[in-house]
Short mmCIF file of the C-alpha atoms (twelve columns), coordinates in Angstrom:
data_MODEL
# 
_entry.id   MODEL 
# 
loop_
_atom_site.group_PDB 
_atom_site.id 
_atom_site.type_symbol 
_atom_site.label_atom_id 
_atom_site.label_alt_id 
_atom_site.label_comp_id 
_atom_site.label_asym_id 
_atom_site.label_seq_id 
_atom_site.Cartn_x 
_atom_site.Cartn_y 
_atom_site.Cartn_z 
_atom_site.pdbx_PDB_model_num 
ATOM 1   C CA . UNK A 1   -4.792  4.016   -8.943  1 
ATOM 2   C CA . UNK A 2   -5.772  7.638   -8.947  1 
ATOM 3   C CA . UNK A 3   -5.261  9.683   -5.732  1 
ATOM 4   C CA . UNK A 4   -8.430  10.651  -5.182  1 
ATOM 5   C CA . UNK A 5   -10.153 6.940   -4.795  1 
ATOM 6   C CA . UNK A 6   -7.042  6.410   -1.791  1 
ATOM 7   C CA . UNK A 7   -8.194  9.788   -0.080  1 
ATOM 8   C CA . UNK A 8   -12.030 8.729   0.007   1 
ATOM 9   C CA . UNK A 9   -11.524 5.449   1.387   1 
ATOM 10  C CA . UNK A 10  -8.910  6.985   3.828   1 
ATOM 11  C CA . UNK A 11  -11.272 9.507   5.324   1 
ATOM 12  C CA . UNK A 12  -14.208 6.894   5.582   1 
ATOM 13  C CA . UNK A 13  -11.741 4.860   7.456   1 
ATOM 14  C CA . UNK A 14  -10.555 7.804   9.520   1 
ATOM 15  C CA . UNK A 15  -14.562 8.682   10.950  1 
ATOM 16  C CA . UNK A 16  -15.341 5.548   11.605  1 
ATOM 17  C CA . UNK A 17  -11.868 4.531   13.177  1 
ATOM 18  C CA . UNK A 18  -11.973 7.953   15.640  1 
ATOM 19  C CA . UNK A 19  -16.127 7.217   16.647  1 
ATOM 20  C CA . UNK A 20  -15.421 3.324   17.252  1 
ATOM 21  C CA . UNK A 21  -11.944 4.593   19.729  1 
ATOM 22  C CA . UNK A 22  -14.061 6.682   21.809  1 
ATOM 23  C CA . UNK A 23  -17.087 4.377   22.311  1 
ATOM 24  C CA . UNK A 24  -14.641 1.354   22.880  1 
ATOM 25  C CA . UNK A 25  -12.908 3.588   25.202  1 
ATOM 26  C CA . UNK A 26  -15.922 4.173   26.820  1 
ATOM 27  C CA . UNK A 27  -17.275 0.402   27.149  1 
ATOM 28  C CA . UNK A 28  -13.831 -0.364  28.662  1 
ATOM 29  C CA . UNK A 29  -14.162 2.397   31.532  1 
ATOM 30  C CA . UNK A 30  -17.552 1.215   32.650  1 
ATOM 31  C CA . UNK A 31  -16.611 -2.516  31.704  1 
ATOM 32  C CA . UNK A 32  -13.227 -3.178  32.817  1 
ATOM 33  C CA . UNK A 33  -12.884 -5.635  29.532  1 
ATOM 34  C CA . UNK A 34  -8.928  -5.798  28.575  1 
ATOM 35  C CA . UNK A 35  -10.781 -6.541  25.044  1 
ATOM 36  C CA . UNK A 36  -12.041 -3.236  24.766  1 
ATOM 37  C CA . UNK A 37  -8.853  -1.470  25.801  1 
ATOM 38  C CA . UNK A 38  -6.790  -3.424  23.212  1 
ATOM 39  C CA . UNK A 39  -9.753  -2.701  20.414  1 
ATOM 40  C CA . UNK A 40  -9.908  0.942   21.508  1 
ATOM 41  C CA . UNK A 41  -6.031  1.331   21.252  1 
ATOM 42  C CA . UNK A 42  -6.208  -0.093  18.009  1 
ATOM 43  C CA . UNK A 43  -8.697  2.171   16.723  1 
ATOM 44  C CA . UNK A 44  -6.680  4.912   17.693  1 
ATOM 45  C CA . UNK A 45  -3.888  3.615   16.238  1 
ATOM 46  C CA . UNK A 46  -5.825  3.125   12.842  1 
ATOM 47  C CA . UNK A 47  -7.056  6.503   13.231  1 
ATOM 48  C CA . UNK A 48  -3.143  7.977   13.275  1 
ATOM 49  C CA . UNK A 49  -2.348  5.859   10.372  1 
ATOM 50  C CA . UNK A 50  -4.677  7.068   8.384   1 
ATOM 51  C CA . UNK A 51  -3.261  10.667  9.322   1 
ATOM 52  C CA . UNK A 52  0.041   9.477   8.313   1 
ATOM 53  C CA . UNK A 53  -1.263  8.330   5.017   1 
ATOM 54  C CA . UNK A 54  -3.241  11.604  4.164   1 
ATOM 55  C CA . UNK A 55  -0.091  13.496  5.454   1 
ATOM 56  C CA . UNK A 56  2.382   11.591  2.905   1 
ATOM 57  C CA . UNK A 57  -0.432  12.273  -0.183  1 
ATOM 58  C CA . UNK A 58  -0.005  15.942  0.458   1 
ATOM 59  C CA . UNK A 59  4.014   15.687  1.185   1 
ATOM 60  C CA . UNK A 60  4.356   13.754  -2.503  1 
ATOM 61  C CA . UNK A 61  2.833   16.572  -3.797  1 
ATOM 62  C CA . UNK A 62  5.075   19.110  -3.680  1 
ATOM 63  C CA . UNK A 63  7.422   20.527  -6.850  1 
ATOM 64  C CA . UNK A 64  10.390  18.949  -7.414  1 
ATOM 65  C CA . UNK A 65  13.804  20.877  -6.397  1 
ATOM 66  C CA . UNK A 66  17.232  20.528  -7.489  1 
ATOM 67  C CA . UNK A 67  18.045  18.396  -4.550  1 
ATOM 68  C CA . UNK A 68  15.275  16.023  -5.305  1 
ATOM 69  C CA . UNK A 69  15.008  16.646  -9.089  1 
ATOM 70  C CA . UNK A 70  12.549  13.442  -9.552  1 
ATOM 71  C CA . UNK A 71  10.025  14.851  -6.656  1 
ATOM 72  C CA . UNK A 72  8.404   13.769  -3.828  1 
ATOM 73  C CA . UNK A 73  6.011   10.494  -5.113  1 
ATOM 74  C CA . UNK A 74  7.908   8.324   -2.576  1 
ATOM 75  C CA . UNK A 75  6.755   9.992   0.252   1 
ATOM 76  C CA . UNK A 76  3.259   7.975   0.261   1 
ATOM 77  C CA . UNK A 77  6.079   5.056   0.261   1 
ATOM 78  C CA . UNK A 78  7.681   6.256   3.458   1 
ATOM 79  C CA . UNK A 79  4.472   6.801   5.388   1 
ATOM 80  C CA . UNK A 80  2.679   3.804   4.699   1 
ATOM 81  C CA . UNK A 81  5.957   2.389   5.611   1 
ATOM 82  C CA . UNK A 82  5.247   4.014   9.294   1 
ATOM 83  C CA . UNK A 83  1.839   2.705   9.168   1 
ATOM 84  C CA . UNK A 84  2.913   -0.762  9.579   1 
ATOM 85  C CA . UNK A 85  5.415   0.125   12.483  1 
ATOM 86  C CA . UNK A 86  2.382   1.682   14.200  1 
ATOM 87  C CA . UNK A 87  0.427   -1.157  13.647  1 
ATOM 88  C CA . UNK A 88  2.901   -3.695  14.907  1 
ATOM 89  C CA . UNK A 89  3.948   -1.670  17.851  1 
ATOM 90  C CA . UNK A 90  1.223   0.299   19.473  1 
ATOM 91  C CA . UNK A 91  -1.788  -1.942  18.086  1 
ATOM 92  C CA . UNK A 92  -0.464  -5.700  17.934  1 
ATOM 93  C CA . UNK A 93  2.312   -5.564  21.107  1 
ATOM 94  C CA . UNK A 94  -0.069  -4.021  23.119  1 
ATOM 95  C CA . UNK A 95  -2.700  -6.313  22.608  1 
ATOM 96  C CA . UNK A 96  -0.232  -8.898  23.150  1 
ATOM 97  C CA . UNK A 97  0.599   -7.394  26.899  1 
ATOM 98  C CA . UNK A 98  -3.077  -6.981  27.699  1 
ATOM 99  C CA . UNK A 99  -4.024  -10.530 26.483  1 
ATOM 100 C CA . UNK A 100 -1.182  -11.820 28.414  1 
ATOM 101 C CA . UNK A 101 -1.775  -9.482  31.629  1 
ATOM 102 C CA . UNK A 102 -5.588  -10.606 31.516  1 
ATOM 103 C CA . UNK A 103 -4.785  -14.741 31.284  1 
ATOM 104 C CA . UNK A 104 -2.563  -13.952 34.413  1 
ATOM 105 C CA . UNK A 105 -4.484  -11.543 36.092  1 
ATOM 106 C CA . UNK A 106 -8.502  -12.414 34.931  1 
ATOM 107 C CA . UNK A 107 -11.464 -10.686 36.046  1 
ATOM 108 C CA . UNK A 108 -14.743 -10.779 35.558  1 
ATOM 109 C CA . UNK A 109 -15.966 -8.207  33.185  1 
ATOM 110 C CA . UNK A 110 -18.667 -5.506  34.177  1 
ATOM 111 C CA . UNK A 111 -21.385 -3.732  33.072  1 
ATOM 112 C CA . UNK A 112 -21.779 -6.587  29.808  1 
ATOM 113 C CA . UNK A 113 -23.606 -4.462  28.085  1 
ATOM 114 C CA . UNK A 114 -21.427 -1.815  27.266  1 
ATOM 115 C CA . UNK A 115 -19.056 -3.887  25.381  1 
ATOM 116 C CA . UNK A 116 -21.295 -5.906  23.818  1 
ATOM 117 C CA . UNK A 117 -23.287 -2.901  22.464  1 
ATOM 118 C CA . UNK A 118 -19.813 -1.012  21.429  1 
ATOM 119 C CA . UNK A 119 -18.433 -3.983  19.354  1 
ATOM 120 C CA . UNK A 120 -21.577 -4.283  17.473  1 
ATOM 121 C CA . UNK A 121 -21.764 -0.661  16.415  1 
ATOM 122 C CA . UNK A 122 -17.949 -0.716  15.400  1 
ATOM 123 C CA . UNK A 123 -18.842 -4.342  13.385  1 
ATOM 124 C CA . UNK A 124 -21.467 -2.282  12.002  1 
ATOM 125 C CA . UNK A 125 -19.140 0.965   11.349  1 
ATOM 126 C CA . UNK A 126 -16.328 -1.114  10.164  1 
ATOM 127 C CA . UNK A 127 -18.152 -2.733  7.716   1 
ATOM 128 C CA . UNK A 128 -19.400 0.380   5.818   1 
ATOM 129 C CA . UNK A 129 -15.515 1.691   5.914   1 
ATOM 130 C CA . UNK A 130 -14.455 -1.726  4.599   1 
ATOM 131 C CA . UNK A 131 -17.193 -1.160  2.132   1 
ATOM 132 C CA . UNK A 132 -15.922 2.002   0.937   1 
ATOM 133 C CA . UNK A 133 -12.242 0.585   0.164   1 
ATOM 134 C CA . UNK A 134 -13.534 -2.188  -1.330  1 
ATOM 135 C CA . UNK A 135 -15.913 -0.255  -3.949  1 
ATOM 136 C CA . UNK A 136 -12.728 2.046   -4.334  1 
ATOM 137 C CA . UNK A 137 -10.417 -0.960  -5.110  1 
ATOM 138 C CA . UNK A 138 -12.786 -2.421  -7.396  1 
ATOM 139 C CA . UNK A 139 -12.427 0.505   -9.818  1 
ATOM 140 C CA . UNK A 140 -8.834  -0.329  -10.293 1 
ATOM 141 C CA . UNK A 141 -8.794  -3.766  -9.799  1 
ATOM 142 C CA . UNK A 142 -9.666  -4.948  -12.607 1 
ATOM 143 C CA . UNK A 143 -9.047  -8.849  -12.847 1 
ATOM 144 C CA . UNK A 144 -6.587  -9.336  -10.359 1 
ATOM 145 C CA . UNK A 145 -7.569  -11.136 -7.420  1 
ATOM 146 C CA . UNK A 146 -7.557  -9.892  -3.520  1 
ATOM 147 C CA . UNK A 147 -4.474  -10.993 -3.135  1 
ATOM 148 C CA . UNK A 148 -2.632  -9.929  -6.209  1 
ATOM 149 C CA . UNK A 149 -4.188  -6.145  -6.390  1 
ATOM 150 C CA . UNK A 150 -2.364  -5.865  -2.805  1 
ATOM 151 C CA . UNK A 151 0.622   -7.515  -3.787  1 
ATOM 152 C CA . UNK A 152 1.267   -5.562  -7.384  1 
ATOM 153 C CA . UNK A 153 -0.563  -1.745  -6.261  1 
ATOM 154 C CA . UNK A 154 1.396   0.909   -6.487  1 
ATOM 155 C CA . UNK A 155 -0.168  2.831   -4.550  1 
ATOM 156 C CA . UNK A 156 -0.004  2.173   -0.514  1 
ATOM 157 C CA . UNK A 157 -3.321  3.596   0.520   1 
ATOM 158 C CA . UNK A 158 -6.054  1.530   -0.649  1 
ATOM 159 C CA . UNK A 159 -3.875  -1.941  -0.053  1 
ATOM 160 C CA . UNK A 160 -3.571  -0.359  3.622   1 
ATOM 161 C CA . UNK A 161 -6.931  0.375   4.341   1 
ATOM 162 C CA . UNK A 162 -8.201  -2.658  2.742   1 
ATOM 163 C CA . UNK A 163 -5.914  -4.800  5.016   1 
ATOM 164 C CA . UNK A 164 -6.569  -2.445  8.037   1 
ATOM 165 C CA . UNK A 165 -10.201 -2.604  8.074   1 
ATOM 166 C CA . UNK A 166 -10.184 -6.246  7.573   1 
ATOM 167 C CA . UNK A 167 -8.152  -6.644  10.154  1 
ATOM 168 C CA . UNK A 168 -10.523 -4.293  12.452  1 
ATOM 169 C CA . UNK A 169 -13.554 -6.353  11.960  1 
ATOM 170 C CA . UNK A 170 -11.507 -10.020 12.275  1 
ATOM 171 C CA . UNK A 171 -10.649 -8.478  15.712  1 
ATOM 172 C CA . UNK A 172 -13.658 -7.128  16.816  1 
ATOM 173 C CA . UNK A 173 -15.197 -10.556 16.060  1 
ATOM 174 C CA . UNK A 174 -12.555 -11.671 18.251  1 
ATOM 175 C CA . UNK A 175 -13.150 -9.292  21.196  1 
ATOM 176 C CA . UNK A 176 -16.681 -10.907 20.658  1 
ATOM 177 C CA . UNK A 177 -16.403 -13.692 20.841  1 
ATOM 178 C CA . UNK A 178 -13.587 -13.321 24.151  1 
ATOM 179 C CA . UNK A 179 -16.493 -11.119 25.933  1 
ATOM 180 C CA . UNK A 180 -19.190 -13.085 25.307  1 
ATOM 181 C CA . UNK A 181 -16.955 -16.430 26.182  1 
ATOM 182 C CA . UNK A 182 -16.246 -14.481 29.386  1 
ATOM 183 C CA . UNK A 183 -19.562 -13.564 29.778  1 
ATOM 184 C CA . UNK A 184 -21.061 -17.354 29.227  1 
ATOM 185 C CA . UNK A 185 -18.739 -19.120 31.577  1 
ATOM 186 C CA . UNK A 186 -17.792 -16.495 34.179  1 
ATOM 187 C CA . UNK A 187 -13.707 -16.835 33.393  1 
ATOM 188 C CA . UNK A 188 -12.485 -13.591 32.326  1 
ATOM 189 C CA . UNK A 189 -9.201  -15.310 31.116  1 
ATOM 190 C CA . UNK A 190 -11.579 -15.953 27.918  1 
ATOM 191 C CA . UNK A 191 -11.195 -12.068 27.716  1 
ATOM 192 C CA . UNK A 192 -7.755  -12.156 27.941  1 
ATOM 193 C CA . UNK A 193 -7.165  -14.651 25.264  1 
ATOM 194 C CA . UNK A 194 -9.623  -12.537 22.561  1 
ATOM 195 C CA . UNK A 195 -7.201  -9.793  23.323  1 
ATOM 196 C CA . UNK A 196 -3.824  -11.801 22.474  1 
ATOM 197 C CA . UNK A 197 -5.679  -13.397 19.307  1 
ATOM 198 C CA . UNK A 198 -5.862  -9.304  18.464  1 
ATOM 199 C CA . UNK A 199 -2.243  -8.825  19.122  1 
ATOM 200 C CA . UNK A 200 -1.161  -11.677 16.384  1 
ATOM 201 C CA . UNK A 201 -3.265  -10.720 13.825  1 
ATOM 202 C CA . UNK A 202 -2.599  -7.071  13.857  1 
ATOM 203 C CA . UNK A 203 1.541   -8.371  13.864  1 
ATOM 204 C CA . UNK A 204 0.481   -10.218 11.035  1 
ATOM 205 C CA . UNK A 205 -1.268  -7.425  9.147   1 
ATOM 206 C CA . UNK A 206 2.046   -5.503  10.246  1 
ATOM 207 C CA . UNK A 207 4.368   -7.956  8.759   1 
ATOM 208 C CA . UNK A 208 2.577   -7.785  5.326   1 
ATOM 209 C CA . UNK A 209 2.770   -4.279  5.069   1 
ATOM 210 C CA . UNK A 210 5.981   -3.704  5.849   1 
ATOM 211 C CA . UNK A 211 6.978   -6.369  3.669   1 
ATOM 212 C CA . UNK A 212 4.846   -4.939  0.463   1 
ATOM 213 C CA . UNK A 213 5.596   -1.242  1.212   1 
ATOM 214 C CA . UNK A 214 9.537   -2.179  1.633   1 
ATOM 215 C CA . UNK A 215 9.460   -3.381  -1.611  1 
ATOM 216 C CA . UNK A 216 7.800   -0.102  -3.013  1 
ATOM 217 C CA . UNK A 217 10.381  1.926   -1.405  1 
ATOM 218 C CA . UNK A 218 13.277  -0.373  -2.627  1 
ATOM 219 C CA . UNK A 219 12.354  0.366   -5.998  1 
ATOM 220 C CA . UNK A 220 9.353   -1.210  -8.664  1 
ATOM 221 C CA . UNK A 221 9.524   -1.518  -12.292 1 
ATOM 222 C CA . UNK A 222 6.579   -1.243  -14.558 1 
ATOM 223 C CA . UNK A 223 3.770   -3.604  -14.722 1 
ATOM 224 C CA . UNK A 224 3.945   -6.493  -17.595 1 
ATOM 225 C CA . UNK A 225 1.204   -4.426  -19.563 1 
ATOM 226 C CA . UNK A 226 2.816   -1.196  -18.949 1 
ATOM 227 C CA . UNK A 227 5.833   -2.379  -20.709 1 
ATOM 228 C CA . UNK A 228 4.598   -4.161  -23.387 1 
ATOM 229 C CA . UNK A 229 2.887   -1.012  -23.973 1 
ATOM 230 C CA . UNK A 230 5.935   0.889   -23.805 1 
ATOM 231 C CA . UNK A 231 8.197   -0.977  -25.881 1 
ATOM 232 C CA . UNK A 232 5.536   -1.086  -28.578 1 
ATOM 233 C CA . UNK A 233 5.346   2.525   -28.367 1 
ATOM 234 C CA . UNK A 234 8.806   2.791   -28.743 1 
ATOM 235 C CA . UNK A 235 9.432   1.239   -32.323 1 
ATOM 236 C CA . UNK A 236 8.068   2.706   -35.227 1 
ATOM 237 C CA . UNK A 237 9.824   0.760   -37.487 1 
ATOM 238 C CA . UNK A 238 11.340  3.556   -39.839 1 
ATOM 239 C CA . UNK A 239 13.772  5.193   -37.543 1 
ATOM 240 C CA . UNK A 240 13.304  2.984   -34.588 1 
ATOM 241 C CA . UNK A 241 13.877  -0.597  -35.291 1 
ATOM 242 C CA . UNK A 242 13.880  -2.417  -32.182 1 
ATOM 243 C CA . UNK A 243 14.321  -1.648  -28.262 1 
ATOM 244 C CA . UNK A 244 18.018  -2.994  -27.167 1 
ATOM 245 C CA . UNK A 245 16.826  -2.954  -23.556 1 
ATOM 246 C CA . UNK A 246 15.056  -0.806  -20.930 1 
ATOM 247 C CA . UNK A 247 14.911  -0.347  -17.422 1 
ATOM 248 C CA . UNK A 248 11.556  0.914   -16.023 1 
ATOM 249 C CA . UNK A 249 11.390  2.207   -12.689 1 
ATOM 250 C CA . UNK A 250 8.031   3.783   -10.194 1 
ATOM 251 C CA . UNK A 251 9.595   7.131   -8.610  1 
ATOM 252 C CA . UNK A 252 5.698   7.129   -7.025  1 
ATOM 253 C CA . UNK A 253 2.344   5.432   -7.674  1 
ATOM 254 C CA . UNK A 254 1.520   7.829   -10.960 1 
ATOM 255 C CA . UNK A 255 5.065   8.592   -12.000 1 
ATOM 256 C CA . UNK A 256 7.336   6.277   -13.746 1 
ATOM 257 C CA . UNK A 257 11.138  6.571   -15.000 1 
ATOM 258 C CA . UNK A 258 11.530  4.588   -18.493 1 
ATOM 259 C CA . UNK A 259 14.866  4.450   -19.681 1 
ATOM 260 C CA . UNK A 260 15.757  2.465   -22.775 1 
ATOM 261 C CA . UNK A 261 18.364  2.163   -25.791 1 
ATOM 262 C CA . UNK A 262 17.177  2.185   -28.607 1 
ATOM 263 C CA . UNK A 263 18.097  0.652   -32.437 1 
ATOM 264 C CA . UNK A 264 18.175  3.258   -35.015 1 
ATOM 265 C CA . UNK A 265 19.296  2.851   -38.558 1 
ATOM 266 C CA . UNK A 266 23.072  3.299   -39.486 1 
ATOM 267 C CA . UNK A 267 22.174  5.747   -42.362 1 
ATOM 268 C CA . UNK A 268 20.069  8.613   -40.529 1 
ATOM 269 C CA . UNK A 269 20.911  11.420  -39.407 1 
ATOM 270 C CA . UNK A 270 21.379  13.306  -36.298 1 
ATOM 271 C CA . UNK A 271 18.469  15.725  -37.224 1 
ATOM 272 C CA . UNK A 272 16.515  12.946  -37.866 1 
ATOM 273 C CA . UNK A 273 17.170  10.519  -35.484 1 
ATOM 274 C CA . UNK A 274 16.580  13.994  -32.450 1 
ATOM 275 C CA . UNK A 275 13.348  13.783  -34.143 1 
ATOM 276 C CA . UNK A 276 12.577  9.916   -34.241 1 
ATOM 277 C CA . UNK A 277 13.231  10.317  -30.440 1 
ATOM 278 C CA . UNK A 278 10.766  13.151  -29.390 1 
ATOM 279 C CA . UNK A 279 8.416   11.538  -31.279 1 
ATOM 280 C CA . UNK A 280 8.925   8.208   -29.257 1 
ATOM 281 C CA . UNK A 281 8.630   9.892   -25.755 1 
ATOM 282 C CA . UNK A 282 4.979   11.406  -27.208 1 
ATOM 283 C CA . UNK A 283 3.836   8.029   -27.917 1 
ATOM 284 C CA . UNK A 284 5.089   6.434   -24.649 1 
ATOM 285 C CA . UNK A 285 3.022   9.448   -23.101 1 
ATOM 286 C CA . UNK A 286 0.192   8.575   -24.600 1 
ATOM 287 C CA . UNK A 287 0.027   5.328   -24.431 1 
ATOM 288 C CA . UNK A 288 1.489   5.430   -20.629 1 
ATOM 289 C CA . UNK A 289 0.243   8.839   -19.265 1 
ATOM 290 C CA . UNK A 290 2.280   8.249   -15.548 1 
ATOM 291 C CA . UNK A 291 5.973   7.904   -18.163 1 
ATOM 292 C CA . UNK A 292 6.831   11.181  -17.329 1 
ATOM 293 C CA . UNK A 293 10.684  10.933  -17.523 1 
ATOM 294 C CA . UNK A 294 12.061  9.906   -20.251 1 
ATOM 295 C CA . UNK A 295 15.651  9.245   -21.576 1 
ATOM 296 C CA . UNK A 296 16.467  7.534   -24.925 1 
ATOM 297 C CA . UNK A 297 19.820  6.808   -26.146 1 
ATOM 298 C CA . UNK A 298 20.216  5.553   -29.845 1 
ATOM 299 C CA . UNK A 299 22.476  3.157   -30.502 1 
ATOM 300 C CA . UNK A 300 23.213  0.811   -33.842 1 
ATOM 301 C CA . UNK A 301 22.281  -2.903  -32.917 1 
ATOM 302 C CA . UNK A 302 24.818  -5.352  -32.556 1 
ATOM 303 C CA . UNK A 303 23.758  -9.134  -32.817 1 
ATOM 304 C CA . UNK A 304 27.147  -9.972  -31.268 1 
ATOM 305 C CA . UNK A 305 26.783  -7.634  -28.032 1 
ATOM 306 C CA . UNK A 306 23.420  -9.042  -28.032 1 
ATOM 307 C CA . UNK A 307 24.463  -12.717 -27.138 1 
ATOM 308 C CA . UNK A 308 26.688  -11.307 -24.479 1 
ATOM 309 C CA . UNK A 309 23.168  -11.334 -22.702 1 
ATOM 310 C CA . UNK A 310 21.457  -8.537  -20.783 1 
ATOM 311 C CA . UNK A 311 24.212  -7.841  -18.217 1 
ATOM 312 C CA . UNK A 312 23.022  -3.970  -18.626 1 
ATOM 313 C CA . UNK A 313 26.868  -3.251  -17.797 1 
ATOM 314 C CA . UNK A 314 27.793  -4.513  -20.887 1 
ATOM 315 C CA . UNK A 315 25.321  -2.340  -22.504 1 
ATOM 316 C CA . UNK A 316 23.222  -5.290  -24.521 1 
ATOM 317 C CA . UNK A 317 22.697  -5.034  -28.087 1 
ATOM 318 C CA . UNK A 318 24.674  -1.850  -28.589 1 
ATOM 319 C CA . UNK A 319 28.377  -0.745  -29.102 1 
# 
């Protein structure tokens, strides 16, 4: 996913998220709805975590240094990482407490216009920001479904904002449908309850996050079509006979480590085997433009070390 499609989708989210805080803030003042504090909280929250995640695209950026001699790609890790602490602990645990504060303590809610009138100008706002991510998305999807494009991205920002606005407008329908409950019967404790059904889906949202960012910063190999494209890159057949094994790694969402030993023929020599190996790392390039680092070691294959297995230890294949 290229940088630029996260960044557009990030600012869209970032206007509407800061224009739908203040209003909501605003419709709570004159309102007293518990709703629109927990919405308006959330907004702001949303609107910081999409300052985190336009922080950490301009910290991965910088130049590598000899203390961090792979550079900074994980960075964009590491702040969408944050994201989903924010999200769990200012936006879903304080929903929770309000929703939970407002069943105990209801009251009716004032002024029912102003809330009403807010949450249908954020559905209306959140739905061209969730429109924006989406359109963005779809130009890398490809034919991955919803579910898989969030689960197998490598980079954060558009699984983020894709899973934060959705989770914006399932909780303004909520608030929605707790104010105009509230309104209808007169019990503000309907209020209340919208709020804490806020609270556990933003948790939820949280809990996915941190769960598919955690495994970004842990570590990701290639995609299946990445290395297929790799290894086929690798052989040539004339020098380079076969790929022993290889270990692919993301050190960020557009750079990727490949490592891999690699069968060359008994009879070559050094000159020529240097030279079967730059020409290998050129073809991985082109045929996988994010394989910027690249180490090849040529070894003779061994069917016996083979069957060992692929303990990489044992260094499969190889002597």
């Amino acid at each position: 996913m290229s940088a630029s499609g996260g960044t557009k989708a990030i600012v869209a989210a970032l206007a509407a998220n800061l224009a739908i805080a203040v209003a909501k803030f605003v419709a709570f003042i004159f309102s007293g709805s518990s709703s629109m504090l927990a919405e308006s909280v959330h907004s702001l929250a949303d609107s910081g975590n999409q300052g985190l995640l336009l922080l950490g695209g301009k910290k991965a950026q910088r130049e590598a240094t000899p203390q961090h001699p792979f550079g900074y790609g994980r960075e964009r890790y590491i702040y969408a990482f944050l994201v989903s602490i924010v999200l769990f602990s200012v936006g879903g645990m304080f929903a929770i407490y309000e929703g939970y504060e407002k069943i105990k303590h209801p009251h009716e809610i004032e002024a029912w216009y102003w809330p009403v009138g807010v949450l249908v100008f954020a559905i209306i706002a959140e739905t061209f920001s969730f429109r924006t991510a989406i359109k963005e998305s779809n130009l890398t999807r490809g034919k991955l479904t919803w579910t898989q494009f969030v689960r197998r991205a490598k980079a954060p920002e558009l699984p983020v904002v894709l899973l934060e606005d959705l989770g914006a407008l399932v909780g303004l329908i909520l608030a929605l449908v707790g104010v105009s409950l509230a309104l209808a019967t007169g019990d503000g404790v309907w209020d209340g309850i919208g709020t804490l059904c806020i609270g556990i889906l933003l948790i939820l949202i949280a809990i996915i996050l941190a769960a598919e960012t955690k495994s970004l910063l842990l570590g990701e190999a290639a995609g299946t079509e990445e290395v297929e494209k790799i290894e086929k890159a690798l052989v040539d057949g004339e020098t380079v006979t076969r790929v022993i094994h290889m270990r692919t790694l993301h050190l960020g969402p557009e750079e990727l480590l490949v490592a891999a030993k690699i069968a060359v023929r008994h009879d070559e020599t050094a000159a020529e085997v240097a030279a079967a190996i730059n020409t290998a790392e050129e073809r991985i390039r082109a045929a996988v433009p994010i394989a910027r680092v690249i180490y090849l070691e040529p070894d003779i294959y061994d069917e016996t070390a083979a069957a060992e297995g692929t303990n990489p230890a044992k260094s499969p294949g190889g002597h």
